[in-house]
Short mmCIF file of C-alpha atoms in Angstrom, two decimals:
data_model
loop_
_atom_site.label_atom_id
_atom_site.label_comp_id
_atom_site.label_asym_id
_atom_site.label_seq_id
_atom_site.Cartn_x
_atom_site.Cartn_y
_atom_site.Cartn_z
CA UNK A 1 -0.10 0.01 0.33
CA UNK A 2 3.06 2.18 0.13
CA UNK A 3 3.20 2.98 -3.15
CA UNK A 4 -0.90 3.72 -3.56
CA UNK A 5 -1.60 7.38 -3.59
CA UNK A 6 -4.63 8.90 -1.56
CA UNK A 7 -6.86 9.10 -4.79
CA UNK A 8 -6.01 5.13 -5.50
CA UNK A 9 -7.44 4.49 -2.04
CA UNK A 10 -10.35 6.58 -2.20
CA UNK A 11 -11.33 5.21 -5.50
CA UNK A 12 -11.00 1.48 -4.82
CA UNK A 13 -13.16 2.36 -1.50
CA UNK A 14 -16.14 3.67 -3.30
CA UNK A 15 -15.90 0.68 -6.31
CA UNK A 16 -15.82 -1.47 -3.39
CA UNK A 17 -19.43 -0.41 -1.39
CA UNK A 18 -20.43 -0.12 -5.42
CA UNK A 19 -19.48 -3.84 -5.83
CA UNK A 20 -22.31 -4.50 -3.38
CA UNK A 21 -24.79 -2.29 -4.57
CA UNK A 22 -25.10 -0.24 -8.25
CA UNK A 23 -25.42 3.18 -6.19
CA UNK A 24 -23.96 4.74 -3.42
CA UNK A 25 -24.36 8.27 -1.64
CA UNK A 26 -22.03 10.11 0.04
CA UNK A 27 -21.31 12.98 1.93
CA UNK A 28 -18.28 14.75 0.76
CA UNK A 29 -17.34 15.95 4.43
CA UNK A 30 -17.43 12.03 5.66
CA UNK A 31 -15.62 10.85 3.32
CA UNK A 32 -12.89 13.35 3.65
CA UNK A 33 -12.87 12.80 7.07
CA UNK A 34 -12.43 9.33 7.05
CA UNK A 35 -9.52 9.40 4.85
CA UNK A 36 -7.55 12.53 6.50
CA UNK A 37 -7.91 14.45 3.36
CA UNK A 38 -9.49 17.92 2.24
CA UNK A 39 -13.10 17.67 0.31
CA UNK A 40 -11.85 18.72 -2.96
CA UNK A 41 -9.39 15.27 -2.92
CA UNK A 42 -13.22 13.83 -2.79
CA UNK A 43 -14.03 15.84 -5.69
CA UNK A 44 -11.11 15.08 -7.80
CA UNK A 45 -11.48 11.39 -7.47
CA UNK A 46 -15.20 11.60 -8.25
CA UNK A 47 -14.31 14.04 -11.35
CA UNK A 48 -11.96 11.91 -12.84
CA UNK A 49 -12.44 8.24 -12.08
CA UNK A 50 -16.15 8.11 -12.00
CA UNK A 51 -17.15 9.69 -15.56
CA UNK A 52 -19.77 8.39 -17.76
CA UNK A 53 -16.95 6.86 -20.23
CA UNK A 54 -16.01 4.65 -17.24
CA UNK A 55 -19.39 3.62 -16.75
CA UNK A 56 -20.58 5.84 -13.98
CA UNK A 57 -23.31 8.64 -13.76
CA UNK A 58 -22.62 10.97 -11.08
CA UNK A 59 -25.32 13.32 -9.54
CA UNK A 60 -25.26 15.53 -6.61
CA UNK A 61 -27.00 17.82 -4.54
CA UNK A 62 -25.60 21.05 -2.78
CA UNK A 63 -26.25 22.68 0.65
CA UNK A 64 -26.99 21.58 3.94
CA UNK A 65 -28.58 17.81 3.14
CA UNK A 66 -26.35 17.70 -0.11
CA UNK A 67 -25.15 14.47 -1.21
CA UNK A 68 -23.17 12.47 -3.94
CA UNK A 69 -24.76 10.00 -5.88
CA UNK A 70 -22.79 7.68 -7.75
CA UNK A 71 -24.17 5.11 -9.92
CA UNK A 72 -22.51 2.21 -11.91
CA UNK A 73 -24.38 1.76 -14.82
CA UNK A 74 -24.04 -0.63 -17.78
CA UNK A 75 -23.52 1.34 -21.09
CA UNK A 76 -25.54 -0.59 -23.31
CA UNK A 77 -28.95 -1.24 -21.35
CA UNK A 78 -30.04 2.24 -21.36
CA UNK A 79 -29.91 4.24 -24.85
CA UNK A 80 -29.74 7.45 -23.02
CA UNK A 81 -26.49 6.42 -21.74
CA UNK A 82 -25.12 5.55 -24.79
CA UNK A 83 -26.84 8.94 -26.31
CA UNK A 84 -24.95 10.69 -23.61
CA UNK A 85 -21.96 8.97 -24.28
CA UNK A 86 -22.21 9.85 -28.06
CA UNK A 87 -22.42 13.48 -27.26
CA UNK A 88 -19.60 13.67 -24.86
CA UNK A 89 -17.23 11.99 -27.41
CA UNK A 90 -18.56 14.67 -29.63
CA UNK A 91 -16.38 15.36 -33.06
CA UNK A 92 -12.91 14.72 -31.24
CA UNK A 93 -11.95 12.33 -28.35
CA UNK A 94 -8.48 11.44 -27.43
CA UNK A 95 -6.84 8.36 -26.86
CA UNK A 96 -7.03 7.61 -23.30
CA UNK A 97 -10.81 8.67 -22.99
CA UNK A 98 -11.76 6.32 -26.11
CA UNK A 99 -10.35 3.45 -24.03
CA UNK A 100 -11.96 4.23 -20.63
CA UNK A 101 -14.86 3.78 -23.16
CA UNK A 102 -14.13 0.19 -24.65
CA UNK A 103 -12.92 -0.94 -21.25
CA UNK A 104 -16.30 -0.10 -19.55
CA UNK A 105 -17.90 -2.04 -22.29
CA UNK A 106 -15.37 -4.86 -21.91
CA UNK A 107 -15.66 -4.94 -18.13
CA UNK A 108 -19.69 -4.85 -18.43
CA UNK A 109 -19.50 -7.98 -20.67
CA UNK A 110 -20.92 -6.26 -23.85
CA UNK A 111 -17.37 -6.74 -25.73
CA UNK A 112 -14.96 -10.02 -25.70
CA UNK A 113 -11.33 -9.27 -24.93
CA UNK A 114 -10.58 -9.72 -28.51
CA UNK A 115 -13.60 -7.47 -29.69
CA UNK A 116 -12.12 -4.65 -27.49
CA UNK A 117 -8.60 -4.95 -28.62
CA UNK A 118 -9.45 -4.91 -32.19
CA UNK A 119 -11.18 -1.73 -31.74
CA UNK A 120 -8.24 -0.37 -29.91
CA UNK A 121 -6.00 -1.23 -32.10
CA UNK A 122 -8.46 0.71 -34.64
CA UNK A 123 -8.32 3.78 -32.65
CA UNK A 124 -4.58 3.61 -31.43
CA UNK A 125 -2.57 6.49 -32.21
CA UNK A 126 0.03 4.05 -34.31
CA UNK A 127 -3.07 3.26 -36.52
CA UNK A 128 -4.38 6.94 -36.62
CA UNK A 129 -0.64 8.25 -37.27
CA UNK A 130 -1.40 11.90 -38.22
CA UNK A 131 0.66 14.64 -37.82
CA UNK A 132 -2.17 16.75 -36.57
CA UNK A 133 -3.49 15.32 -33.36
CA UNK A 134 -6.75 17.22 -34.07
CA UNK A 135 -7.75 15.29 -37.44
CA UNK A 136 -6.75 11.94 -35.31
CA UNK A 137 -8.87 12.77 -32.76
CA UNK A 138 -11.70 13.60 -35.06
CA UNK A 139 -11.30 10.31 -36.77
CA UNK A 140 -11.30 8.25 -33.44
CA UNK A 141 -14.21 10.34 -32.75
CA UNK A 142 -16.00 9.04 -36.18
CA UNK A 143 -14.72 5.59 -35.64
CA UNK A 144 -15.75 5.53 -32.01
CA UNK A 145 -19.30 6.76 -32.61
CA UNK A 146 -19.80 4.61 -35.53
CA UNK A 147 -18.96 1.46 -33.56
CA UNK A 148 -21.24 2.40 -30.67
CA UNK A 149 -23.85 2.93 -32.71
CA UNK A 150 -23.46 -0.31 -34.56
CA UNK A 151 -23.32 -2.36 -31.16
CA UNK A 152 -26.40 -0.69 -30.11
CA UNK A 153 -28.22 -2.10 -32.83
CA UNK A 154 -26.61 -5.12 -33.59
CA UNK A 155 -27.95 -8.26 -31.96
#
């Protein structure tokens, strides 16, 4: 545990709770107190590790009775989630975010390891080796959106 940072520990803690249920409701200050860190550290973990491309939806309510609700979603069961994901991709996506999406689909059991690896190979920097990263990210987005749409309608 010496090589782990506090963000990794908080992430693992929240994911262990989510392993038992598909949703967790937390109070930022309580979690910060539990891990003896500042509340902004909790925000950082949630904003970077519990994203839609990682298969999570986060809702929050601010104020005295405020909470943060994290829900694990199956990206392919709910078409609105796929629509949100496609909107998030937009006209460009970098390799890291594309990888997170494919990894979530694999972890949800919607893609086999082989299928995920084939898709990742088509999105890789070596495949899309353009001098312009903007062009590379645009082409990656087009490929990924088409793959997601194909998965949605293919039995």
